[in-house]
Short mmCIF file of C-alpha atoms in Angstrom, two decimals:
data_model
loop_
_atom_site.label_atom_id
_atom_site.label_comp_id
_atom_site.label_asym_id
_atom_site.label_seq_id
_atom_site.Cartn_x
_atom_site.Cartn_y
_atom_site.Cartn_z
CA UNK K 258 -42.01 6.91 51.34
CA UNK K 259 -43.43 6.61 47.85
CA UNK K 260 -45.71 9.43 46.77
CA UNK K 261 -48.49 8.67 44.28
CA UNK K 262 -47.83 11.96 42.42
CA UNK K 263 -44.60 13.69 41.42
CA UNK K 264 -43.99 17.39 42.02
CA UNK K 265 -44.45 18.00 38.27
CA UNK K 266 -47.86 16.29 38.24
CA UNK K 267 -48.99 18.24 41.30
CA UNK K 268 -47.91 21.50 39.66
CA UNK K 269 -49.70 20.63 36.42
CA UNK K 270 -52.92 19.73 38.27
CA UNK K 271 -52.71 22.96 40.27
CA UNK K 272 -52.16 25.02 37.10
CA UNK K 273 -55.12 23.43 35.37
CA UNK K 274 -57.31 23.97 38.41
CA UNK K 275 -56.38 27.66 38.54
CA UNK K 276 -57.07 28.01 34.84
CA UNK K 277 -60.49 26.46 35.18
CA UNK K 278 -61.25 28.79 38.06
CA UNK K 279 -60.17 31.81 36.06
CA UNK K 280 -62.31 30.75 33.10
CA UNK K 281 -65.34 30.08 35.25
CA UNK K 282 -65.05 33.23 37.32
CA UNK K 283 -64.04 35.62 34.60
CA UNK K 284 -65.95 33.99 31.77
CA UNK K 285 -63.24 35.09 29.37
CA UNK K 286 -59.72 34.04 28.34
CA UNK K 287 -57.08 35.74 30.48
CA UNK K 288 -54.15 37.02 28.45
CA UNK K 289 -50.83 37.29 30.30
CA UNK K 290 -49.40 39.69 27.72
CA UNK K 291 -50.75 42.81 26.14
CA UNK K 292 -53.16 42.55 23.24
CA UNK K 293 -51.44 41.64 19.91
CA UNK K 294 -48.09 41.11 21.57
CA UNK K 295 -45.80 38.10 21.92
CA UNK K 296 -46.65 36.43 25.20
CA UNK K 297 -44.44 36.33 28.28
CA UNK K 298 -41.70 33.66 28.27
CA UNK K 299 -41.08 33.46 24.52
CA UNK K 300 -37.43 34.04 23.64
CA UNK K 301 -34.89 33.31 20.90
CA UNK K 302 -31.39 32.15 21.81
CA UNK K 303 -31.52 33.94 25.16
CA UNK K 304 -33.18 37.16 23.91
CA UNK K 305 -36.71 37.83 25.14
CA UNK K 306 -39.42 38.44 22.55
CA UNK K 307 -42.15 39.10 25.12
CA UNK K 308 -44.24 42.20 24.39
CA UNK K 309 -43.13 42.50 20.76
CA UNK K 310 -45.73 43.16 18.11
CA UNK K 311 -45.79 40.93 15.01
CA UNK K 312 -43.93 43.63 13.06
CA UNK K 313 -41.31 44.01 15.77
CA UNK K 314 -40.82 40.24 15.91
CA UNK K 315 -40.30 40.23 12.14
CA UNK K 316 -37.72 43.00 12.38
CA UNK K 317 -35.95 41.08 15.15
CA UNK K 318 -35.64 37.90 13.08
CA UNK K 319 -34.67 39.79 9.93
CA UNK K 320 -31.83 41.44 11.85
CA UNK K 321 -30.78 38.07 13.25
CA UNK K 322 -30.86 36.59 9.72
CA UNK K 323 -28.69 39.39 8.33
CA UNK K 324 -26.13 38.86 11.08
CA UNK K 325 -25.97 35.11 10.55
CA UNK K 326 -25.85 35.34 6.75
CA UNK K 327 -22.68 37.46 6.90
CA UNK K 328 -20.87 34.27 7.91
CA UNK K 329 -19.62 31.48 5.66
CA UNK K 330 -22.26 28.79 5.57
CA UNK K 331 -19.87 25.88 6.07
CA UNK K 332 -16.18 25.21 6.53
CA UNK K 333 -15.30 21.55 6.00
CA UNK K 334 -11.77 20.43 6.79
CA UNK K 335 -9.39 17.55 6.34
CA UNK K 336 -6.28 18.19 8.39
CA UNK K 337 -4.74 21.45 7.15
CA UNK K 338 -7.00 21.53 4.09
CA UNK K 339 -10.30 23.38 4.19
CA UNK K 340 -13.15 24.19 1.81
CA UNK K 341 -15.59 27.10 2.28
CA UNK K 342 -19.22 26.85 1.18
CA UNK K 343 -21.05 30.17 0.93
CA UNK K 344 -24.79 30.63 1.52
CA UNK K 345 -25.33 31.58 -2.13
CA UNK K 346 -23.65 28.34 -3.25
CA UNK K 347 -26.49 26.27 -1.82
CA UNK K 348 -29.37 28.79 -1.85
CA UNK K 349 -29.36 29.00 1.94
CA UNK K 350 -32.42 31.05 3.00
CA UNK K 351 -33.46 31.95 6.58
CA UNK K 352 -37.06 31.04 7.39
CA UNK K 353 -37.94 34.41 8.93
CA UNK K 354 -41.72 34.21 8.50
CA UNK K 355 -41.81 30.75 10.04
CA UNK K 356 -40.01 32.05 13.15
CA UNK K 357 -42.33 35.09 13.35
CA UNK K 358 -45.41 32.92 13.14
CA UNK K 359 -44.12 30.51 15.79
CA UNK K 360 -43.29 33.36 18.19
CA UNK K 361 -46.41 35.47 17.65
CA UNK K 362 -48.99 32.68 17.37
CA UNK K 363 -47.92 30.90 20.55
CA UNK K 364 -50.80 31.03 23.03
CA UNK K 365 -53.30 32.45 20.50
CA UNK K 366 -54.50 29.72 18.15
CA UNK K 367 -56.35 27.48 20.57
CA UNK K 368 -59.53 27.61 22.54
CA UNK K 369 -59.78 30.17 25.37
CA UNK K 370 -58.89 27.48 27.92
CA UNK K 371 -56.01 26.09 25.82
CA UNK K 372 -54.60 29.58 25.24
CA UNK K 373 -54.76 30.35 28.94
CA UNK K 374 -52.99 27.12 29.88
CA UNK K 375 -50.34 27.68 27.21
CA UNK K 376 -49.67 31.25 28.33
CA UNK K 377 -49.33 30.19 31.94
CA UNK K 378 -47.03 27.26 31.11
CA UNK K 379 -44.73 29.35 28.92
CA UNK K 380 -44.67 32.16 31.47
CA UNK K 381 -43.40 29.60 33.97
CA UNK K 382 -41.10 27.46 31.83
CA UNK K 383 -40.38 29.58 28.74
CA UNK K 384 -40.15 28.72 25.04
CA UNK K 385 -37.17 29.14 22.70
CA UNK K 386 -37.98 30.04 19.07
CA UNK K 387 -35.05 29.28 16.75
CA UNK K 388 -34.48 30.89 13.38
CA UNK K 389 -34.04 28.03 10.91
CA UNK K 390 -33.25 27.91 7.19
CA UNK K 391 -33.82 26.01 3.98
CA UNK K 392 -31.28 25.17 1.28
CA UNK K 393 -30.95 23.40 -2.06
CA UNK K 394 -30.33 19.77 -1.26
CA UNK K 395 -29.04 19.08 -4.79
CA UNK K 396 -26.53 21.94 -4.64
CA UNK K 397 -25.31 20.90 -1.21
CA UNK K 398 -24.88 17.29 -2.32
CA UNK K 399 -22.99 18.47 -5.41
CA UNK K 400 -20.63 20.64 -3.36
CA UNK K 401 -19.92 17.93 -0.83
CA UNK K 402 -19.40 15.28 -3.53
CA UNK K 403 -16.86 17.47 -5.31
CA UNK K 404 -14.95 17.97 -2.06
CA UNK K 405 -14.90 14.29 -1.10
CA UNK K 406 -13.94 13.30 -4.65
CA UNK K 407 -10.88 15.55 -4.43
CA UNK K 408 -9.79 13.65 -1.32
CA UNK K 409 -10.28 10.15 -2.72
CA UNK K 410 -7.10 8.23 -3.41
CA UNK K 411 -6.49 4.58 -4.20
CA UNK K 412 -3.91 2.80 -2.05
CA UNK K 413 -0.52 2.38 -3.71
CA UNK K 414 1.73 -0.56 -2.96
CA UNK K 415 5.32 -0.13 -1.99
CA UNK K 416 7.42 -1.19 -4.97
CA UNK K 417 10.92 -1.87 -6.19
CA UNK K 418 12.69 -1.04 -9.42
CA UNK K 419 16.19 -1.54 -10.75
CA UNK K 420 18.32 1.45 -11.64
CA UNK K 421 20.29 1.44 -14.91
CA UNK K 422 23.29 0.35 -12.82
CA UNK K 423 21.35 -2.57 -11.37
CA UNK K 424 20.79 -1.10 -7.91
CA UNK K 425 17.47 -1.68 -6.15
CA UNK K 426 15.37 1.44 -5.67
CA UNK K 427 12.61 1.45 -3.03
CA UNK K 428 9.39 3.38 -3.68
CA UNK K 429 7.18 4.13 -0.70
CA UNK K 430 3.63 2.90 -0.26
CA UNK K 431 0.69 5.27 -0.16
CA UNK K 432 -2.35 4.83 2.08
CA UNK K 433 -5.68 4.96 0.25
CA UNK K 434 -8.40 7.40 1.27
CA UNK K 435 -12.14 7.40 0.73
CA UNK K 436 -14.13 10.35 2.07
CA UNK K 437 -17.68 9.51 3.16
CA UNK K 438 -20.03 11.95 1.43
CA UNK K 439 -23.16 10.56 3.14
CA UNK K 440 -21.66 10.86 6.62
CA UNK K 441 -20.50 14.40 5.88
CA UNK K 442 -23.97 15.34 4.62
CA UNK K 443 -25.62 13.88 7.73
CA UNK K 444 -23.30 16.01 9.87
CA UNK K 445 -23.67 19.36 8.12
CA UNK K 446 -27.35 19.25 7.08
CA UNK K 447 -28.74 19.77 10.63
CA UNK K 448 -26.27 22.63 11.17
CA UNK K 449 -27.46 24.40 8.02
CA UNK K 450 -31.10 23.90 8.95
CA UNK K 451 -30.37 25.41 12.38
CA UNK K 452 -28.32 28.26 10.85
CA UNK K 453 -25.34 27.15 12.94
CA UNK K 454 -22.93 28.62 10.40
CA UNK K 455 -19.14 28.70 10.12
CA UNK K 456 -18.76 25.60 12.24
CA UNK K 457 -15.60 23.76 11.17
CA UNK K 458 -16.52 20.19 10.33
CA UNK K 459 -13.93 17.48 9.82
CA UNK K 460 -14.63 15.30 6.78
CA UNK K 461 -15.04 11.61 7.69
CA UNK K 462 -12.26 9.75 5.85
CA UNK K 463 -11.71 5.99 5.76
CA UNK K 464 -8.14 4.89 5.12
CA UNK K 465 -7.12 1.71 3.29
CA UNK K 466 -3.70 0.20 3.79
CA UNK K 467 -1.86 -1.01 0.67
CA UNK K 468 -1.32 -4.74 0.18
CA UNK K 469 2.46 -4.30 0.05
CA UNK K 470 3.84 -2.04 2.77
CA UNK K 471 7.25 -0.40 3.09
CA UNK K 472 8.18 -2.83 5.87
CA UNK K 473 7.44 -5.83 3.64
CA UNK K 474 10.17 -4.74 1.23
CA UNK K 475 12.64 -3.31 3.70
CA UNK K 476 14.91 -6.39 3.82
CA UNK K 477 15.18 -6.84 0.04
CA UNK K 478 18.65 -5.75 -1.00
CA UNK K 479 19.64 -7.56 -4.18
CA UNK K 480 18.87 -9.59 -7.30
CA UNK K 481 18.86 -13.27 -6.31
CA UNK K 482 18.49 -14.39 -9.92
CA UNK K 483 17.27 -13.38 -13.36
CA UNK K 484 16.49 -15.17 -16.61
CA UNK K 485 15.64 -13.91 -20.09
CA UNK K 486 14.18 -15.34 -23.29
CA UNK K 487 13.72 -13.88 -26.77
CA UNK K 488 10.48 -13.27 -28.69
CA UNK K 489 9.22 -11.28 -31.66
CA UNK K 490 6.51 -8.60 -31.84
CA UNK K 491 2.96 -9.45 -32.94
CA UNK K 492 0.03 -11.15 -31.25
CA UNK K 493 2.29 -13.53 -29.40
CA UNK K 494 4.49 -10.69 -28.22
CA UNK K 495 1.39 -8.79 -27.13
CA UNK K 496 0.29 -11.75 -24.97
CA UNK K 497 3.77 -12.09 -23.47
CA UNK K 498 3.83 -8.40 -22.51
CA UNK K 499 0.34 -8.60 -21.02
CA UNK K 500 1.05 -11.67 -18.87
CA UNK K 501 4.48 -10.42 -17.78
CA UNK K 502 2.85 -7.20 -16.58
CA UNK K 503 0.55 -9.23 -14.32
CA UNK K 504 3.60 -10.80 -12.65
CA UNK K 505 5.46 -7.54 -12.19
CA UNK K 506 5.48 -6.33 -8.58
CA UNK K 507 4.34 -9.61 -7.03
CA UNK K 508 5.50 -10.19 -3.46
CA UNK K 509 5.88 -13.77 -2.19
CA UNK K 510 6.29 -13.94 1.58
CA UNK K 511 8.20 -16.66 3.45
CA UNK K 512 6.43 -20.06 3.25
CA UNK K 513 3.82 -18.70 0.84
CA UNK K 514 2.91 -20.66 -2.29
CA UNK K 515 2.91 -18.65 -5.53
CA UNK K 516 0.42 -19.63 -8.27
CA UNK K 517 0.97 -18.44 -11.83
CA UNK K 518 -2.69 -18.90 -12.78
CA UNK K 519 -3.98 -17.06 -9.72
CA UNK K 520 -1.57 -14.18 -10.27
CA UNK K 521 -1.92 -13.74 -14.04
CA UNK K 522 -5.63 -14.58 -14.26
CA UNK K 523 -7.60 -16.07 -17.13
CA UNK K 524 -6.13 -15.74 -20.59
CA UNK K 525 -9.25 -14.70 -22.49
CA UNK K 526 -10.20 -12.23 -25.20
CA UNK K 527 -12.11 -10.26 -22.56
CA UNK K 528 -8.87 -9.95 -20.57
CA UNK K 529 -7.11 -8.53 -23.65
CA UNK K 530 -5.36 -11.62 -24.99
CA UNK K 531 -5.08 -12.31 -28.72
CA UNK K 532 -4.90 -15.42 -30.92
CA UNK K 533 -1.38 -16.78 -31.37
CA UNK K 534 0.46 -20.10 -31.65
CA UNK K 535 -0.04 -22.69 -28.91
CA UNK K 536 0.69 -26.39 -28.38
CA UNK K 537 -2.63 -28.22 -28.09
CA UNK K 538 -2.82 -32.00 -27.63
CA UNK K 539 0.76 -32.31 -28.81
CA UNK K 540 0.16 -30.32 -31.98
CA UNK K 541 0.94 -26.76 -33.03
CA UNK K 542 -2.26 -24.70 -33.30
CA UNK K 543 -3.67 -21.21 -32.82
CA UNK K 544 -5.43 -20.21 -29.63
CA UNK K 545 -6.25 -17.29 -27.34
CA UNK K 546 -3.25 -16.41 -25.16
CA UNK K 547 -0.55 -18.08 -27.21
CA UNK K 548 2.86 -17.09 -25.84
CA UNK K 549 1.93 -16.99 -22.16
CA UNK K 550 3.80 -20.27 -21.59
CA UNK K 551 7.02 -18.44 -22.47
CA UNK K 552 6.33 -16.17 -19.49
CA UNK K 553 5.76 -19.11 -17.13
CA UNK K 554 8.88 -20.88 -18.49
CA UNK K 555 11.04 -17.78 -18.05
CA UNK K 556 9.73 -17.43 -14.50
CA UNK K 557 10.44 -21.13 -13.84
CA UNK K 558 14.11 -20.74 -14.74
CA UNK K 559 14.39 -17.59 -12.61
CA UNK K 560 12.92 -19.20 -9.47
CA UNK K 561 15.20 -22.24 -9.87
CA UNK K 562 18.24 -19.96 -10.05
CA UNK K 563 17.01 -18.06 -6.97
CA UNK K 564 16.87 -21.24 -4.90
CA UNK K 565 13.08 -21.31 -4.57
CA UNK K 566 11.14 -24.58 -4.41
CA UNK K 567 8.89 -25.56 -7.35
CA UNK K 568 5.74 -27.36 -6.14
CA UNK K 569 3.81 -27.72 -9.43
CA UNK K 570 5.33 -27.76 -12.92
CA UNK K 571 4.45 -29.49 -16.18
CA UNK K 572 6.49 -29.65 -19.37
CA UNK K 573 5.09 -29.10 -22.87
CA UNK K 574 4.36 -32.05 -25.12
CA UNK K 575 7.02 -30.72 -27.49
CA UNK K 576 10.38 -29.06 -26.74
CA UNK K 577 10.24 -25.25 -26.69
CA UNK K 578 12.38 -23.03 -28.86
CA UNK K 579 12.85 -20.29 -26.25
CA UNK K 580 14.48 -22.32 -23.45
CA UNK K 581 16.51 -25.54 -23.08
CA UNK K 582 14.68 -28.90 -22.94
CA UNK K 583 13.55 -29.73 -19.44
CA UNK K 584 13.39 -26.09 -18.39
CA UNK K 585 10.00 -25.14 -19.83
CA UNK K 586 6.77 -24.87 -17.81
CA UNK K 587 3.40 -24.94 -19.54
CA UNK K 588 0.22 -23.44 -18.06
CA UNK K 589 -3.46 -23.65 -18.97
CA UNK K 590 -6.47 -21.91 -17.48
CA UNK K 591 -7.98 -24.01 -14.71
CA UNK K 592 -5.94 -27.09 -15.66
CA UNK K 593 -2.17 -26.71 -15.48
CA UNK K 594 -0.38 -24.33 -13.12
CA UNK K 595 3.14 -23.33 -12.25
CA UNK K 596 3.61 -23.01 -8.49
CA UNK K 597 6.54 -22.51 -6.16
CA UNK K 598 7.11 -22.05 -2.44
CA UNK K 599 9.32 -19.38 -0.92
CA UNK K 600 11.23 -21.35 1.68
CA UNK K 601 13.68 -18.49 2.27
CA UNK K 602 13.77 -16.48 5.48
CA UNK K 603 12.59 -13.29 3.77
CA UNK K 604 10.14 -12.26 1.05
CA UNK K 605 10.99 -12.30 -2.63
CA UNK K 606 9.74 -9.78 -5.19
CA UNK K 607 9.15 -10.40 -8.89
CA UNK K 608 10.18 -7.84 -11.50
CA UNK K 609 9.53 -8.37 -15.21
CA UNK K 610 10.54 -6.49 -18.31
CA UNK K 611 9.21 -7.16 -21.82
CA UNK K 612 10.62 -4.71 -24.35
CA UNK K 613 9.21 -6.22 -27.54
CA UNK K 614 12.16 -8.57 -28.10
CA UNK K 615 13.47 -9.77 -24.74
CA UNK K 616 11.51 -10.99 -21.74
CA UNK K 617 13.39 -10.82 -18.43
CA UNK K 618 12.21 -12.02 -15.04
CA UNK K 619 14.12 -10.85 -11.95
CA UNK K 620 13.81 -12.39 -8.49
CA UNK K 621 14.69 -9.77 -5.88
CA UNK K 622 15.33 -10.79 -2.31
CA UNK K 623 17.68 -10.74 0.65
CA UNK K 624 21.11 -11.85 -0.51
CA UNK K 625 22.02 -13.26 2.88
CA UNK K 626 19.27 -15.89 2.46
CA UNK K 627 21.43 -17.73 -0.10
CA UNK K 628 24.33 -17.91 2.34
CA UNK K 629 26.84 -16.77 -0.26
CA UNK K 630 26.01 -19.67 -2.58
CA UNK K 631 25.38 -19.37 -6.32
CA UNK K 632 23.15 -21.63 -8.37
CA UNK K 633 23.53 -23.19 -11.79
CA UNK K 634 21.22 -25.47 -13.79
CA UNK K 635 22.39 -28.58 -15.61
CA UNK K 636 20.65 -30.85 -18.11
CA UNK K 637 21.74 -34.35 -18.97
CA UNK K 638 20.34 -36.91 -21.39
CA UNK K 639 18.86 -36.35 -24.84
CA UNK K 640 16.79 -33.45 -26.13
CA UNK K 641 13.61 -35.55 -25.90
CA UNK K 642 14.45 -37.13 -22.53
CA UNK K 643 16.38 -34.55 -20.46
CA UNK K 644 17.08 -34.78 -16.74
CA UNK K 645 17.53 -31.49 -14.89
CA UNK K 646 19.70 -30.82 -11.84
CA UNK K 647 20.21 -27.74 -9.71
CA UNK K 648 23.80 -27.19 -8.62
CA UNK K 649 24.70 -25.12 -5.54
CA UNK K 650 28.21 -23.65 -5.63
CA UNK K 651 30.41 -21.98 -3.02
CA UNK K 652 33.77 -20.57 -3.93
CA UNK K 653 33.32 -21.88 -7.45
CA UNK K 654 32.94 -25.47 -6.20
CA UNK K 655 29.77 -27.59 -6.39
CA UNK K 656 28.68 -28.36 -2.83
CA UNK K 657 25.22 -29.77 -3.60
CA UNK K 658 23.59 -31.39 -6.65
CA UNK K 659 19.79 -31.48 -6.52
CA UNK K 660 17.80 -33.63 -8.95
CA UNK K 661 14.68 -31.83 -10.17
CA UNK K 662 12.95 -33.96 -12.83
CA UNK K 663 13.19 -35.97 -16.04
CA UNK K 664 10.96 -34.99 -18.99
CA UNK K 665 9.80 -36.89 -22.02
CA UNK K 666 8.83 -35.00 -25.17
CA UNK K 667 7.18 -36.23 -28.34
CA UNK K 668 9.45 -36.31 -31.35
#
């Protein structure tokens, strides 16, 4: 059966009715506690304050504040690491007078009827007065920011290098970390305000996986091919070193298409490139990024020797001095690109070295992918009209001859 009033409503109506009767009959406010004492039912964290004078209530909260302030304000942790924040570090101050006023003034600041009702309600249901605190928001933010900054770490790709003896050395990846200062603040601020001190709080940390993981490089066990060209120091050498550095450490997964322009980026003054010799409209000229085509040409020869598949390649208008005719590959921002596909079963990894005189591009990969074959390049025809072939050899014998292209250069 549905009742029109809940037990709570009936109790409230009864309490109000009794209060009105007391006020009418007595003509005065009835105080449940002694004069100038904290009323019945008021407590603080399980300790009764009822019957205390204002002075006694103050002494109670001062003692509670002294006990709490002996503790470290905060302990924030990240795994085995921890950082302590002391009360003095953030000007943490207990709000003793606020607690005294809340405890002592309860049931006193209203009208006679309101005071009576309040005293009766608290006598029945109780009231908990908590000692709170204030702190310097700026100092807390500064402390937390310093802690989270010490945890921040950019992700680091797994990488490969060649030892002086030519052996491949694997270097492990590192997961990136970014500690969330705002989330940490939102967690600890209420605890400080409530004087809930020395609570160990784990710092929220977001992890970022590196682009190249240890597993991605695990199968790479040898140098599939390498190619080198010569250059001289100066602006052109500067551009070669800069572009080669952009290639270094590039991973090309099976069936992926590599783009020189996408990997190296724009060759502009803002990107650090300088003015050097270029071939423009079939003529020798000066331009930003001169020398970068030597990097793309050196890479082109290396990927051919590694058995990879070129998918976009354009020759210069004039033969190049740094590689044989038919084996150059020009590039231009947003117009001409060098691209290749990794059709091998495993990933390949690009290593470059530019020492001021020699540019070398290494293609590292899984040696088994070549099936024991070696590769050689062959040019036929004239210097201005060369045809290029890729020869696959096994046991020193040519077992496959692949035609690549025929170029035509201006004289």
